[in-house]
Coordinates of C-alpha atoms and ligand atoms in Angstrom, one line a residue:
X1 CA -0.2 0.0 -0.2
X2 CA 3.1 2.5 0.5
X3 CA 4.2 2.5 -2.5
X4 CA 0.8 3.7 -4.2
X5 CA 2.1 6.9 -6.0
X6 CA 5.7 7.6 -7.4
X7 CA 7.4 11.2 -7.4
X8 CA 7.9 12.2 -11.0
X9 CA 11.2 14.4 -9.8
X10 CA 13.2 11.0 -9.2
X11 CA 14.8 9.1 -5.9
X12 CA 17.4 9.1 -3.6
X13 CA 19.5 6.3 -4.8
X14 CA 19.8 4.9 -1.0
X15 CA 19.4 5.7 2.5
X16 CA 22.7 6.9 3.2
X17 CA 22.4 9.6 0.3
X18 CA 18.8 10.6 1.8
X19 CA 20.4 11.3 5.2
X20 CA 23.4 12.9 3.4
X21 CA 20.8 15.3 1.7
X22 CA 18.6 15.9 4.7
X23 CA 21.7 16.3 6.7
X24 CA 23.2 18.5 4.0
X25 CA 19.7 20.7 4.4
X26 CA 19.9 21.2 7.7
X27 CA 23.8 21.7 8.3
X28 CA 24.3 25.0 7.0
X29 CA 24.9 28.8 7.9
X30 CA 22.0 28.2 10.7
X31 CA 24.7 25.9 12.1
X32 CA 27.9 27.7 11.9
X33 CA 26.6 31.5 11.5
X34 CA 23.4 31.9 13.4
X35 CA 23.6 29.3 16.2
X36 CA 27.0 31.3 18.1
X37 CA 25.8 34.7 17.3
X38 CA 21.9 34.1 18.6
X39 CA 23.7 32.0 21.4
X40 CA 25.6 35.2 22.1
X41 CA 22.8 37.6 22.0
X42 CA 20.8 35.6 24.4
X43 CA 23.0 35.2 27.0
X44 CA 24.4 31.6 26.5
X45 CA 23.9 28.4 28.5
X46 CA 20.3 29.0 29.3
X47 CA 19.5 29.7 25.7
X48 CA 21.7 26.6 24.9
X49 CA 19.4 24.5 26.7
X50 CA 16.0 25.7 25.8
X51 CA 17.0 25.4 22.2
X52 CA 17.9 21.6 22.6
X53 CA 14.6 20.9 24.3
X54 CA 12.8 22.2 21.6
X55 CA 15.0 19.8 19.2
X56 CA 14.1 17.0 21.2
X57 CA 10.8 17.8 22.4
X58 CA 9.3 19.3 19.1
X59 CA 12.1 19.3 15.7
X60 CA 12.3 15.3 16.2
X61 CA 8.5 14.5 16.1
X62 CA 7.8 17.3 13.6
X63 CA 10.7 16.0 11.3
X64 CA 9.4 12.3 11.6
X65 CA 6.0 14.1 10.7
X66 CA 7.1 16.0 7.8
X67 CA 9.6 13.6 6.1
X68 CA 6.3 10.8 6.5
X69 CA 3.9 13.4 4.8
X70 CA 6.4 13.9 2.0
X71 CA 7.0 10.3 1.6
X72 CA 3.0 9.8 1.6
X73 CA 2.1 12.5 -1.0
X74 CA 5.4 12.0 -3.2
X75 CA 4.9 15.3 -4.8
X76 CA 5.8 19.1 -4.6
X77 CA 4.3 20.6 -0.5
X78 CA 1.6 22.2 -1.8
X79 CA 0.2 19.3 -3.8
X80 CA 2.0 16.6 -1.6
X81 CA -0.8 18.2 0.9
X82 CA -3.7 18.3 -1.7
X83 CA -3.7 14.6 -2.2
X84 CA -3.1 13.8 1.6
X85 CA -6.3 16.0 2.1
X86 CA -8.2 14.2 0.1
X87 CA -7.0 10.6 1.6
X88 CA -8.0 11.7 5.0
X89 CA -11.5 13.2 3.8
X90 CA -10.5 16.5 5.0
X91 CA -11.0 20.1 3.9
X92 CA -9.3 21.5 1.4
X93 CA -8.1 24.4 2.9
X94 CA -5.0 22.3 4.1
X95 CA -2.7 22.8 0.8
X96 CA -2.4 26.6 2.2
X97 CA 0.1 25.2 4.2
X98 CA 2.1 23.9 1.0
X99 CA 1.4 27.8 -0.2
X100 CA 2.7 29.0 3.4
X101 CA 6.1 27.0 3.1
X102 CA 6.7 28.3 -0.5
X103 CA 6.8 31.9 0.7
X104 CA 9.2 31.2 3.9
X105 CA 11.6 29.5 1.7
X106 CA 11.4 32.1 -0.8
X107 CA 12.0 34.5 1.7
X108 CA 14.6 32.8 4.0
X109 CA 16.6 32.1 0.4
X110 CA 16.8 35.9 -0.4
X111 CA 18.7 36.6 2.7
X112 CA 20.6 33.3 3.2
X113 CA 22.1 34.1 -0.2
X114 CA 23.1 37.4 0.9
X115 CA 25.1 35.6 4.2
X116 CA 26.6 32.8 2.0
X117 CA 27.9 35.5 -0.4
X118 CA 29.9 37.1 2.8
X119 CA 31.3 33.4 3.1
X120 CA 32.5 33.5 -0.4
X121 CA 34.1 37.0 -0.2
X122 CA 35.8 35.8 2.6
X123 CA 37.2 32.6 0.8
X124 CA 39.1 35.4 -1.1
X125 CA 39.8 37.4 1.9
X126 CA 41.5 34.2 3.3
X127 CA 43.7 33.2 0.4
X128 CA 45.0 36.5 0.0
X129 CA 46.3 36.7 3.3
X130 CA 44.1 39.8 4.9
X131 CA 43.8 38.0 8.0
X132 CA 47.7 37.6 8.6
X133 CA 48.3 40.3 10.8
X134 CA 46.1 38.7 13.1
X135 CA 45.2 41.7 14.8
X136 CA 41.9 41.5 16.4
X137 CA 40.5 45.2 15.7
X138 CA 42.1 45.3 12.4
X139 CA 39.8 41.9 11.3
X140 CA 36.8 43.1 12.8
X141 CA 37.2 46.3 10.8
X142 CA 37.6 44.2 7.5
X143 CA 33.9 42.9 8.0
X144 CA 32.4 46.4 9.2
X145 CA 33.9 47.8 5.9
X146 CA 33.0 45.2 3.1
X147 CA 29.8 45.0 4.6
X148 CA 28.9 48.9 3.8
X149 CA 29.8 48.1 -0.1
X150 CA 26.2 47.3 -1.8
X151 CA 28.1 46.8 -5.1
X152 CA 30.2 43.7 -2.9
X153 CA 27.5 42.5 -1.2
X154 CA 25.5 42.1 -4.3
X155 CA 28.5 41.1 -6.9
X156 CA 28.4 37.8 -4.4
X157 CA 25.1 37.6 -3.8
X158 CA 24.3 36.9 -7.2
X159 CA 27.3 34.3 -7.5
X160 CA 25.7 32.1 -4.6
X161 CA 22.6 32.4 -6.4
X162 CA 23.2 31.3 -9.7
X163 CA 25.3 28.3 -8.2
X164 CA 22.3 27.4 -6.3
X165 CA 20.3 27.5 -9.5
X166 CA 22.8 25.3 -11.2
X167 CA 22.5 22.4 -8.7
X168 CA 18.7 22.7 -8.3
X169 CA 18.7 22.7 -12.3
X170 CA 20.5 19.3 -12.7
X171 CA 18.0 17.5 -10.1
X172 CA 17.7 15.0 -7.3
X173 CA 20.4 12.6 -8.1
X174 CA 22.7 14.4 -10.6
X175 CA 23.0 17.8 -8.4
X176 CA 21.5 17.7 -5.0
X177 CA 23.3 14.1 -4.0
X178 CA 26.3 14.9 -5.7
X179 CA 26.9 17.8 -4.2
X180 CA 26.6 17.6 -0.4
X181 CA 28.4 13.1 -0.7
X182 CA 32.2 14.8 -0.1
X183 CA 31.3 18.3 1.8
X184 CA 29.8 17.5 5.1
X185 CA 32.3 14.9 6.2
X186 CA 35.3 17.6 5.1
X187 CA 33.5 20.4 7.2
X188 CA 33.2 18.6 9.5
X189 CA 37.2 17.7 10.0
X190 CA 37.9 21.2 9.6
X191 CA 35.3 22.0 12.7
X192 CA 37.5 19.5 15.0
X193 CA 40.3 21.4 13.9
X194 CA 39.2 24.6 14.8
X195 CA 37.8 23.1 18.1
X196 CA 41.6 22.3 19.0
X197 CA 42.6 25.5 18.2
X198 CA 40.4 26.9 20.7
X199 CA 41.4 23.9 23.2
X200 CA 44.9 25.6 22.7
X201 CA 43.8 29.1 23.8
X202 CA 43.6 30.8 27.4
X203 CA 39.7 31.4 26.9
X204 CA 38.9 27.9 26.4
X205 CA 37.2 26.8 29.4
X206 CA 35.7 30.4 29.6
X207 CA 33.9 29.8 26.6
X208 CA 32.5 26.7 27.4
X209 CA 31.2 28.5 30.5
X210 CA 29.7 30.8 28.5
X211 CA 28.2 27.8 26.3
X212 CA 27.2 25.6 29.1
X213 CA 26.7 27.1 32.3
X214 CA 23.0 28.4 32.3
X215 CA 21.7 31.3 33.8
X216 CA 18.1 31.3 33.7
X217 CA 18.0 35.1 34.6
X218 CA 18.6 36.0 31.0
X219 CA 16.1 34.2 29.2
X220 CA 13.0 36.0 28.4
X221 CA 10.1 35.6 26.4
X222 CA 11.5 36.4 23.2
X223 CA 14.8 34.4 23.8
X224 CA 12.4 31.2 24.5
X225 CA 10.9 32.3 20.9
X226 CA 14.2 32.3 19.1
X227 CA 15.8 29.3 20.7
X228 CA 12.4 27.4 19.6
X229 CA 12.2 29.3 16.2
X230 CA 16.0 28.2 15.6
X231 CA 15.3 24.5 16.3
X232 CA 12.9 24.5 13.5
X233 CA 15.8 26.6 11.2
X234 CA 18.3 24.6 11.9
X235 CA 16.6 21.6 11.1
X236 CA 15.0 23.1 7.8
X237 CA 11.3 22.4 9.5
X238 CA 8.4 23.7 9.0
X239 CA 8.5 25.1 5.1
X240 CA 8.6 21.4 3.1
X241 CA 12.2 21.3 2.6
X242 CA 12.4 18.2 4.9
X243 CA 8.7 17.3 3.4
X244 CA 10.3 17.7 -0.2
X245 CA 13.2 15.5 0.3
X246 CA 10.8 13.0 1.9
X247 CA 9.1 12.6 -0.8
X248 CA 12.1 11.3 -3.3
X249 CA 12.7 8.9 -0.2
X250 CA 12.2 5.1 -1.6
X251 CA 9.9 3.0 0.5
X252 CA 10.7 0.5 3.3
X253 CA 13.6 3.0 4.9
X254 CA 12.8 4.0 8.5
X255 CA 11.8 7.5 8.7
X256 CA 12.4 7.4 12.7
X257 CA 15.9 6.5 12.0
X258 CA 17.3 8.9 9.9
X259 CA 15.9 11.7 11.3
X260 CA 17.6 10.3 14.4
X261 CA 20.7 10.6 12.6
X262 CA 20.1 14.0 11.1
X263 CA 19.3 15.9 14.3
X264 CA 21.7 14.6 15.9
X265 CA 24.3 15.7 13.5
X266 CA 22.8 18.8 12.7
X267 CA 23.6 19.1 16.5
X268 CA 26.5 18.2 16.9
X269 CA 27.9 20.7 14.2
X270 CA 26.0 23.7 16.4
X271 CA 27.7 22.7 19.5
X272 CA 31.0 22.3 17.6
X273 CA 30.9 25.4 16.2
X274 CA 29.8 27.4 19.4
X275 CA 32.9 25.8 21.3
X276 CA 35.3 26.8 18.7
X277 CA 33.9 30.2 18.6
X278 CA 33.4 31.6 21.9
X279 CA 36.9 30.8 23.2
X280 CA 38.3 33.0 20.4
X281 CA 35.5 35.4 21.2
X282 CA 37.1 36.0 24.7
X283 CA 40.4 35.5 24.2
X284 CA 40.3 38.6 21.7
X285 CA 38.5 40.6 23.9
X286 CA 35.3 40.8 21.6
X287 CA 31.6 40.7 22.8
X288 CA 29.2 37.4 22.3
X289 CA 26.7 40.0 21.3
X290 CA 28.1 41.1 18.4
X291 CA 25.5 40.0 16.2
X292 CA 25.6 38.8 12.8
X293 CA 29.1 39.1 11.8
X294 CA 30.3 37.3 15.1
X295 CA 31.9 34.6 12.7
X296 CA 33.7 36.8 10.5
X297 CA 35.3 38.8 13.2
X298 CA 36.1 36.0 15.3
X299 CA 37.7 33.0 13.4
X300 CA 39.6 35.3 10.6
X301 CA 41.3 36.4 14.1
X302 CA 42.1 32.4 14.8
X303 CA 43.4 31.7 11.1
X304 CA 45.6 34.8 11.5
X305 CA 47.7 33.7 14.3
X306 CA 47.5 29.6 13.6
X307 CA 50.5 28.2 11.7
X308 CA 48.5 27.1 8.1
X309 CA 46.1 29.5 9.0
X310 CA 46.4 30.7 5.6
X311 CA 45.4 27.6 4.1
X312 CA 42.9 26.2 7.3
X313 CA 41.0 29.7 6.3
X314 CA 40.9 29.3 3.2
X315 CA 39.6 25.7 3.3
X316 CA 37.0 26.5 6.2
X317 CA 35.0 29.7 4.6
X318 CA 34.8 27.0 1.2
X319 CA 33.5 24.6 3.3
X320 CA 31.0 27.2 4.7
X321 CA 30.1 28.2 1.1
X322 CA 29.4 24.3 0.1
X323 CA 27.4 23.8 3.6
X324 CA 25.4 26.9 2.9
X325 CA 24.5 25.5 -1.1
X326 CA 23.5 22.2 0.7
X327 CA 21.2 24.2 2.8
X328 CA 19.9 26.3 -0.4
X329 CA 18.9 24.4 -2.7
X330 CA 16.8 22.5 -0.4
X331 CA 15.1 26.0 0.3
X332 CA 13.8 26.7 -3.1
X333 CA 12.8 22.8 -4.5
X334 CA 9.7 22.8 -3.0
X335 CA 8.7 25.6 -5.4
X336 CA 10.8 24.2 -8.4
X337 CA 9.3 20.6 -7.7
X338 CA 5.7 22.5 -7.8
X339 CA 6.4 24.8 -10.9
X340 CA 7.5 21.4 -12.7
X341 CA 4.3 19.6 -11.5
X342 CA 1.8 22.0 -12.4
X343 CA 2.8 24.5 -14.9
X344 CA 4.4 21.7 -16.8
X345 CA 8.2 23.7 -16.8
X346 CA 11.5 22.6 -17.6
X347 CA 13.4 22.0 -14.2
X348 CA 15.8 24.6 -15.9
X349 CA 12.8 27.5 -16.6
X350 CA 11.6 26.6 -13.3
X351 CA 14.7 27.3 -11.3
X352 CA 15.8 30.6 -13.3
X353 CA 12.7 31.6 -12.4
X354 CA 12.5 31.2 -8.8
X355 CA 16.2 32.1 -8.7
X356 CA 15.6 35.7 -10.3
X357 CA 12.7 36.4 -8.2
X358 CA 14.5 35.3 -5.0
X359 CA 17.6 37.4 -6.1
X360 CA 15.6 40.7 -6.6
X361 CA 13.9 40.3 -2.8
X362 CA 17.3 39.5 -1.7
X363 CA 18.8 43.0 -2.8
X364 CA 16.5 44.3 0.4
X365 CA 18.8 42.7 2.8
X366 CA 22.1 43.5 1.2
X367 CA 21.0 47.3 1.5
X368 CA 19.7 46.8 5.4
X369 CA 23.8 46.4 6.1
X370 CA 24.3 49.4 4.3
X371 CA 22.3 52.2 2.3
X372 CA 18.9 51.5 4.1
X373 CA 20.5 50.4 7.5
X374 CA 18.3 53.3 9.4
X375 CA 15.2 51.7 7.9
X376 CA 13.8 50.3 10.8
X377 CA 10.2 49.0 12.2
X378 CA 9.6 47.7 15.0
X379 CA 13.5 48.0 15.8
X380 CA 14.3 46.0 13.1
X381 CA 16.0 46.5 10.0
X382 CA 14.9 44.6 6.8
X383 CA 17.2 41.8 7.2
X384 CA 16.2 41.2 10.4
X385 CA 12.3 41.5 10.4
X386 CA 12.8 38.7 7.2
X387 CA 14.7 36.5 9.5
X388 CA 11.7 37.2 12.5
X389 CA 8.9 37.2 10.2
X390 CA 10.4 33.1 9.1
X391 CA 12.6 31.9 11.7
X392 CA 10.6 32.4 14.6
X393 CA 7.1 32.8 13.4
X394 CA 6.3 31.1 9.9
X395 CA 8.1 27.9 10.2
X396 CA 7.0 27.4 14.1
X397 CA 3.2 27.7 12.5
X398 CA 3.9 25.7 9.4
X399 CA 5.4 23.0 12.1
X400 CA 2.4 23.5 14.2
X401 CA -0.2 22.5 11.2
X402 CA 2.3 19.7 10.3
X403 CA 1.9 18.1 13.5
X404 CA -1.6 18.8 13.7
X405 CA -2.3 17.3 10.3
X406 CA 0.1 14.4 10.9
X407 CA -1.2 13.4 14.4
X408 CA -5.2 14.9 14.1
X409 CA -6.2 14.8 10.2
X410 CA -4.3 12.1 8.7
X411 CA -5.7 8.6 9.5
X412 CA -3.7 7.0 12.1
X413 CA -3.4 3.9 10.5
X414 CA -1.7 5.7 7.2
X415 CA 0.7 6.8 9.2
X416 CA 2.1 3.8 10.7
X417 CA 1.6 2.4 7.1
X418 CA 4.6 4.7 6.6
X419 CA 6.6 5.1 9.5
X420 CA 6.6 1.2 10.2
X421 CA 7.5 1.8 14.0
X422 CA 7.1 -1.0 16.9
X423 CA 3.2 0.2 19.4
X424 CA 5.1 2.1 21.9
X425 CA 7.5 3.6 19.7
X426 CA 4.7 4.7 17.9
X427 CA 2.5 6.0 20.6
X428 CA 5.2 7.8 21.7
X429 CA 5.7 9.7 18.5
X430 CA 1.8 10.5 18.3
X431 CA 1.6 12.1 21.4
X432 CA 4.2 14.2 20.8
X433 CA 2.9 15.7 17.4
X434 CA -0.6 15.5 19.0
X435 CA -0.1 17.4 21.9
X436 CA 3.4 18.1 22.9
X437 CA 4.7 19.8 19.9
X438 CA 1.6 22.1 19.1
X439 CA 1.1 23.0 22.8
X440 CA 4.7 23.9 23.1
X441 CA 4.7 26.3 19.8
X442 CA 1.1 27.6 21.3
X443 CA 2.4 29.0 24.7
X444 CA 5.4 30.6 23.3
X445 CA 3.3 32.2 20.5
X446 CA 0.6 33.2 23.1
X447 CA 3.9 34.2 25.6
X448 CA 5.1 36.5 23.2
X449 CA 1.8 38.0 22.2
X450 CA 1.7 38.8 25.7
X451 CA -1.7 37.3 26.9
X452 CA 0.1 35.0 29.2
Ligands
LIG1 N1 18.9 24.1 7.9 C1 19.5 25.2 7.3 C2 20.4 26.4 8.0 O1 21.0 25.8 9.3 C3 18.9 26.6 6.8 C4 17.6 25.6 5.7 C5 17.3 25.3 4.8 C6 16.4 25.6 6.2 N2 16.6 24.5 4.6 C7 15.6 24.8 5.2 C8 15.6 26.4 7.2 C9 14.0 24.6 5.2 C10 14.0 26.5 7.3 C11 13.6 25.9 6.5 O2 21.3 26.7 7.6

């Protein structure tokens, strides 16, 4: 019964390929760029604990649900939701969930590409020896100067968007799968090397304390929302990226097992990035709350001081670009799959259109770091608004409805047909998606709105 539908876009070649692709999607700028700076802004240890709690109680059950919906529907998230709604005999408006995801993916990619562009620019800075002075003030200054130049940001944003389009245009096996196969392991090795370097600094213990010694007085309603939003963001949940990857998953592969693997790898990379970065922050007298520039200001200092820093620095930023690339392709895949299904376009044409559209929107983020930096709404510039709207609101909302659909709308026996879990595990999962995950999202939202 489980193989009643087939994806017109192809399938992953194996379980390993799916795990790599989903890990490639999950591990990205969110782990290495965003996690350290939001941890720094939200006071460290307590924030990390809330984030880990959200990954476990909300993230993993929803990842299982999202993958399962995708594999059952076997189409782009919009059409998958249409099909599954009919199968469940439910009201037809559930496919708007697919649309919410497509819009969220487009908004996220518009700024994601700009930041990934920074990483490309930093590859060139690293290779040309710009960090070799090892002087903290001078290296942080480099970053401030760089983001002030709209022209440079636009150039690198364009390069990254073109790269994304080229990979997605080649399709499931040719593009997506090949790209991640060797990138992920290399990134892990380089991160471990950075951790080793951080251990050699005097501030290693101070960095660890900051990350793992919780001070709950620093937690506010908004930081809980940020931690929860980040759990969705870092696991690529709530917008259909994992759903569309699930739709290419061959049958008979355990969705629960792969979800644990992916979430585990993703969390490990984020924690390693934090362990590598905070000692460097303290060793060089920088502020953990420096914001989006944090890794671009701290890591180059380390590269400037260590032996072989030129090579390691260059390699690190190259791998960061690839980690970003294996994530960005999943942000646009739902839209591309839908255009291919419904407009009957070639993959290429769908990619170009979606890419150009996203690129134009990304200019807003570019300018929010320079010529429009004074433009603020609710005390946030355009980049911060987009980030808040997508990561903190749209993804949790999308995840909420996916959990509700999987738990309450879909026939239980259909879910079990896909998941093939033993009785107890299935009950556990079902309980989490029916009650815990939706209630947690709901409570955090209510709290932030200020009703509680
Ligand atoms: N998870 C990626 C990161 O941490 C970003 C990402 C890729 C994403 N696809 C997504 C975020 C889908 C939300 C939804 O860098």
